[in-house]
Amino acid sequence: VWKSRVDKVNAELVTLTYGTMVAQLCSDFDSNYAEVNNQLDKMGYNIGIRLIEDFFAKSGVPRCANLRETAETISKVGFKIFLNITPIVTNWAADNKQFSLIFEENPLADFVELPDDGKAQDELWFSNMLCGILRGALEMVQMQIEAHYVSDVLRGDDTTEMRITLLRYIDDEMPPDDE
Amino acid sequence: GGGGAGGSTLGGTATGSGTEEGEEGERKREGAYRRLDALGYRVGQGIVERFSRDRPRFTDTLDMIKFLCKDVWQLIFRKQIDNLKTNHRGIYVLTDNTFRPLARMSMASPAEAVIKAQPFLWFPSGVMRGALASMGLNTTVHAETSELPGAIFQIKTVGAKP
């Protein structure tokens, strides 16, 4: 019963707040969209390293045995809890270290249009904060990953796809031997 | 604390709530607060534009304030304002006894908690200002908390006399 007691926030409030924030960044960095992407990723990272605790508290999921399990958990539990969506896990690389999340819906981007300045369409990854969140959250469970968008319907692409690569499992760092 | 160009103000003083000391730190904090207020303003505008669309036109100021206390508050914080007072000359005091953003905050010392909580009131103050502006009412909003998780918002319509 307690599992369903996840506090909910109005979706449009989230959309509006996120959109307003991105707009503010675009103006702060004078439409330097590479920098905006970078800032969104950083903010996401800072959210992710904290969000992981909340994720475990809410979900109570056990340890994942491999990246395929991790990917399924991210989609069906993580995104489900926090954004009420389940992106499709697909496009696995042969070495099983790389996959894609395809977003059929994205609450962050509802009724969003990118700035019509001939640049944003090519340079801005509007939802880039999500990449940072995954990077931060997974780092807290000993996984160093790289995440970036490869397409976005906001740019006129057919799909919104995020590519995630497992770089390495982070070894527990032993305290220095003080013999 | 800090004022603002027709913006929101917060009670108490936020000095010492950040890690950076001195004038430079203070200036940066002020900038951050003003930005939070401005972000809130835009969100408030958007919320009202979307959610007042199918209701009748607001007839008077109290009507607008009530919409803020009931509908907008419910939408954003999933509860209504607990108490509304007015001097009938353009000042409205809204009390929320369990203000959501502050609901889970605690510190060893209550006084310290109140100081740390203060920055979290900028965004909501901006939302209120934006929401009312969207209804056609220019205001300033002053927010403070004296005991967590309560928060008090004083709305002053522009031109009101105390």
Coordinates of N, CA, C and O in Angstrom, one line a residue, chain A residues 79-161:
Chain A
F79 N 11.7 5.8 -14.5 CA 10.9 6.8 -15.3 C 9.4 6.7 -14.9 O 8.7 7.7 -14.9
K80 N 9.0 5.5 -14.6 CA 7.6 5.3 -14.2 C 7.2 6.0 -13.0 O 6.2 6.8 -12.9
I81 N 8.1 5.9 -12.0 CA 7.8 6.6 -10.7 C 7.9 8.1 -10.8 O 7.0 8.8 -10.4
F82 N 9.0 8.6 -11.5 CA 9.2 10.0 -11.4 C 8.5 10.8 -12.5 O 8.1 12.0 -12.3
L83 N 8.3 10.2 -13.7 CA 7.7 11.0 -14.8 C 6.4 10.3 -15.3 O 5.8 10.8 -16.3
N84 N 6.1 9.1 -14.8 CA 5.0 8.3 -15.2 C 5.0 8.0 -16.7 O 4.0 8.0 -17.4
I85 N 6.2 7.7 -17.2 CA 6.4 7.2 -18.6 C 7.3 6.0 -18.5 O 8.0 5.8 -17.5
T86 N 7.2 5.1 -19.6 CA 8.2 4.0 -19.7 C 8.8 4.0 -21.1 O 8.3 3.5 -22.0
P87 N 9.9 4.7 -21.2 CA 10.6 4.8 -22.5 C 11.0 3.3 -22.9 O 11.2 2.5 -22.1
I88 N 11.1 3.2 -24.2 CA 11.4 1.9 -24.8 C 12.9 1.6 -24.7 O 13.7 2.5 -25.1
V89 N 13.3 0.5 -24.2 CA 14.7 0.1 -24.2 C 15.0 -0.7 -25.4 O 14.4 -1.7 -25.7
T90 N 16.0 -0.2 -26.2 CA 16.2 -0.9 -27.5 C 17.6 -0.6 -28.1 O 18.4 0.1 -27.4
N91 N 17.9 -1.0 -29.3 CA 19.1 -0.7 -30.0 C 20.4 -1.1 -29.2 O 21.3 -0.3 -29.1
W92 N 20.4 -2.3 -28.6 CA 21.5 -2.8 -27.9 C 22.7 -3.0 -28.8 O 22.6 -3.5 -29.9
A93 N 23.9 -2.5 -28.3 CA 25.1 -2.8 -29.0 C 25.5 -4.3 -28.8 O 25.0 -4.9 -27.8
A94 N 26.3 -4.8 -29.7 CA 26.7 -6.2 -29.6 C 27.3 -6.6 -28.3 O 27.2 -7.7 -27.8
D95 N 28.1 -5.6 -27.8 CA 28.8 -6.0 -26.5 C 27.9 -5.7 -25.3 O 28.4 -5.9 -24.2
N96 N 26.7 -5.4 -25.5 CA 25.7 -5.2 -24.4 C 26.1 -4.1 -23.4 O 25.7 -4.1 -22.3
K97 N 26.9 -3.2 -24.0 CA 27.3 -2.0 -23.1 C 26.7 -0.7 -23.5 O 27.0 0.3 -23.0
Q98 N 25.8 -0.8 -24.5 CA 25.2 0.4 -25.0 C 23.8 0.2 -25.4 O 23.5 -0.9 -26.1
F99 N 22.9 1.0 -25.0 CA 21.5 0.9 -25.5 C 20.9 2.3 -25.6 O 21.5 3.3 -25.3
S100 N 19.6 2.3 -26.2 CA 18.9 3.5 -26.3 C 17.6 3.5 -25.5 O 17.0 2.4 -25.3
L101 N 17.2 4.6 -25.1 CA 15.9 4.8 -24.6 C 15.1 5.7 -25.6 O 15.6 6.7 -26.0
I102 N 14.0 5.1 -26.1 CA 13.1 5.9 -27.0 C 12.0 6.5 -26.2 O 11.2 5.7 -25.6
F103 N 11.8 7.8 -26.3 CA 10.7 8.4 -25.6 C 9.5 8.7 -26.5 O 9.6 9.5 -27.3
E104 N 8.5 7.9 -26.3 CA 7.3 8.1 -27.1 C 6.5 9.3 -26.5 O 5.7 10.0 -27.2
E105 N 6.7 9.5 -25.2 CA 6.1 10.8 -24.6 C 7.1 11.3 -23.7 O 8.0 10.6 -23.2
N106 N 7.0 12.6 -23.5 CA 8.0 13.3 -22.7 C 7.3 14.5 -22.0 O 7.1 15.6 -22.6
P107 N 7.0 14.3 -20.8 CA 6.2 15.4 -20.1 C 7.0 16.7 -20.0 O 6.4 17.8 -19.9
L108 N 8.3 16.6 -20.0 CA 9.1 17.9 -20.0 C 8.8 18.8 -21.2 O 9.0 20.0 -21.1
A109 N 8.5 18.1 -22.3 CA 8.4 18.9 -23.6 C 7.0 19.1 -24.1 O 6.8 19.5 -25.2
D110 N 6.0 18.8 -23.3 CA 4.6 19.1 -23.7 C 4.5 20.6 -24.1 O 5.0 21.4 -23.4
F111 N 3.8 20.8 -25.2 CA 3.6 22.1 -25.8 C 4.8 23.0 -25.8 O 4.8 24.2 -25.5
V112 N 6.0 22.4 -26.1 CA 7.2 23.2 -26.2 C 7.5 23.4 -27.7 O 7.4 22.5 -28.5
E113 N 8.0 24.6 -27.9 CA 8.6 24.8 -29.2 C 10.0 25.4 -29.0 O 10.1 26.3 -28.2
L114 N 11.0 24.9 -29.8 CA 12.3 25.5 -29.6 C 12.3 26.9 -30.2 O 11.6 27.2 -31.1
P115 N 13.3 27.7 -29.7 CA 13.4 29.1 -30.3 C 13.6 29.0 -31.8 O 14.3 28.1 -32.3
D116 N 13.0 29.9 -32.5 CA 13.0 29.9 -34.0 C 14.2 30.8 -34.4 O 13.9 31.7 -35.1
D117 N 15.4 30.4 -34.1 CA 16.5 31.3 -34.4 C 17.5 30.6 -35.4 O 18.6 31.1 -35.6
G118 N 17.0 29.5 -35.9 CA 17.9 28.8 -36.9 C 19.1 28.1 -36.3 O 19.9 27.5 -37.0
K119 N 19.1 28.1 -34.9 CA 20.3 27.5 -34.2 C 19.8 26.4 -33.3 O 20.4 25.3 -33.2
A120 N 18.8 26.8 -32.5 CA 18.3 25.9 -31.4 C 17.9 24.5 -32.0 O 18.2 23.5 -31.4
Q121 N 17.3 24.5 -33.2 CA 16.9 23.3 -33.8 C 18.1 22.3 -34.0 O 17.9 21.1 -34.1
D122 N 19.3 22.9 -34.2 CA 20.4 22.1 -34.5 C 21.3 21.8 -33.2 O 22.1 20.9 -33.2
E123 N 21.2 22.7 -32.2 CA 22.1 22.7 -31.2 C 21.6 22.4 -29.8 O 22.3 21.8 -28.9
L124 N 20.3 22.7 -29.5 CA 19.8 22.6 -28.2 C 19.2 21.2 -28.0 O 18.4 20.7 -28.8
W125 N 19.6 20.5 -26.9 CA 18.9 19.3 -26.5 C 18.0 19.7 -25.3 O 18.5 19.8 -24.1
F126 N 16.8 19.9 -25.6 CA 15.9 20.5 -24.6 C 15.8 19.7 -23.3 O 15.8 20.3 -22.2
S127 N 15.8 18.4 -23.4 CA 15.6 17.6 -22.2 C 16.9 17.1 -21.6 O 16.9 16.0 -20.9
N128 N 18.0 17.8 -21.9 CA 19.3 17.2 -21.6 C 19.5 17.0 -20.1 O 20.3 16.2 -19.7
M129 N 18.6 17.6 -19.2 CA 18.8 17.3 -17.8 C 18.6 15.8 -17.5 O 19.2 15.3 -16.6
L130 N 17.8 15.2 -18.3 CA 17.6 13.7 -18.0 C 18.8 12.9 -18.2 O 19.1 12.0 -17.4
C131 N 19.7 13.3 -19.1 CA 21.0 12.6 -19.3 C 21.8 12.8 -18.0 O 22.4 11.8 -17.5
G132 N 21.9 14.0 -17.5 CA 22.6 14.2 -16.3 C 22.1 13.5 -15.1 O 22.8 12.9 -14.3
I133 N 20.8 13.4 -15.0 CA 20.1 12.7 -13.9 C 20.5 11.2 -13.9 O 20.9 10.6 -12.9
L134 N 20.5 10.6 -15.1 CA 20.9 9.2 -15.2 C 22.4 9.0 -14.8 O 22.8 8.1 -14.1
R135 N 23.2 9.9 -15.3 CA 24.6 9.8 -15.0 C 24.9 9.9 -13.5 O 25.7 9.1 -13.0
G136 N 24.2 10.9 -12.9 CA 24.4 11.1 -11.4 C 23.9 9.9 -10.6 O 24.6 9.4 -9.8
A137 N 22.7 9.5 -11.0 CA 22.1 8.4 -10.2 C 22.9 7.1 -10.4 O 23.1 6.4 -9.4
L138 N 23.3 6.8 -11.6 CA 24.0 5.5 -11.8 C 25.4 5.5 -11.2 O 26.0 4.5 -10.7
E139 N 26.0 6.7 -11.1 CA 27.3 6.8 -10.5 C 27.2 6.4 -9.0 O 28.2 5.9 -8.5
M140 N 26.1 6.7 -8.4 CA 25.9 6.4 -7.0 C 25.7 4.9 -6.8 O 25.8 4.4 -5.7
V141 N 25.5 4.1 -7.9 CA 25.5 2.7 -7.8 C 26.6 2.0 -8.6 O 26.5 1.0 -9.2
Q142 N 27.7 2.7 -8.5 CA 29.0 2.2 -9.1 C 29.0 2.0 -10.6 O 29.7 1.1 -11.1
M143 N 28.2 2.8 -11.3 CA 28.3 2.7 -12.7 C 28.6 4.0 -13.4 O 27.9 5.0 -13.2
Q144 N 29.7 4.0 -14.1 CA 30.0 5.2 -14.8 C 29.5 5.1 -16.2 O 29.8 4.2 -17.0
I145 N 28.6 6.0 -16.6 CA 28.0 6.0 -17.9 C 28.1 7.3 -18.6 O 28.5 8.3 -18.0
E146 N 27.8 7.2 -19.9 CA 27.8 8.5 -20.7 C 26.4 8.4 -21.3 O 25.9 7.4 -21.8
A147 N 25.7 9.6 -21.3 CA 24.4 9.6 -21.9 C 24.2 10.9 -22.8 O 24.7 11.9 -22.3
H148 N 23.7 10.7 -23.9 CA 23.4 11.9 -24.7 C 22.2 11.6 -25.7 O 21.9 10.5 -26.0
Y149 N 21.5 12.7 -26.1 CA 20.5 12.5 -27.0 C 21.0 12.4 -28.4 O 22.0 13.0 -28.8
V150 N 20.4 11.5 -29.2 CA 20.8 11.5 -30.6 C 19.7 12.0 -31.5 O 19.9 12.4 -32.7
S151 N 18.5 12.1 -31.0 CA 17.4 12.7 -31.8 C 16.3 13.2 -30.8 O 16.2 12.8 -29.7
D152 N 15.5 14.2 -31.3 CA 14.5 14.8 -30.5 C 13.3 15.3 -31.4 O 13.6 16.0 -32.4
V153 N 12.1 14.8 -31.1 CA 11.0 15.3 -31.9 C 10.8 16.8 -32.0 O 10.3 17.4 -32.9
L154 N 11.3 17.5 -30.9 CA 11.3 18.9 -30.9 C 12.1 19.5 -32.0 O 11.8 20.7 -32.4
R155 N 13.1 18.8 -32.5 CA 13.9 19.3 -33.6 C 13.4 18.9 -34.9 O 14.0 19.2 -35.9
G156 N 12.3 18.2 -34.9 CA 11.7 17.7 -36.1 C 12.1 16.3 -36.4 O 11.7 15.8 -37.5
D157 N 12.8 15.6 -35.5 CA 13.1 14.2 -35.8 C 11.9 13.3 -35.6 O 10.9 13.7 -35.0
D158 N 12.0 12.1 -36.1 CA 10.9 11.2 -36.0 C 10.7 10.6 -34.5 O 9.6 10.3 -34.1
T159 N 11.8 10.5 -33.8 CA 11.8 10.0 -32.5 C 12.6 10.8 -31.5 O 13.4 11.7 -32.0
T160 N 12.4 10.6 -30.2 CA 13.3 11.2 -29.3 C 14.1 10.0 -28.7 O 13.5 9.1 -28.0
E161 N 15.4 10.0 -28.9 CA 16.2 8.9 -28.5 C 17.4 9.3 -27.7 O 18.2 10.2 -28.1

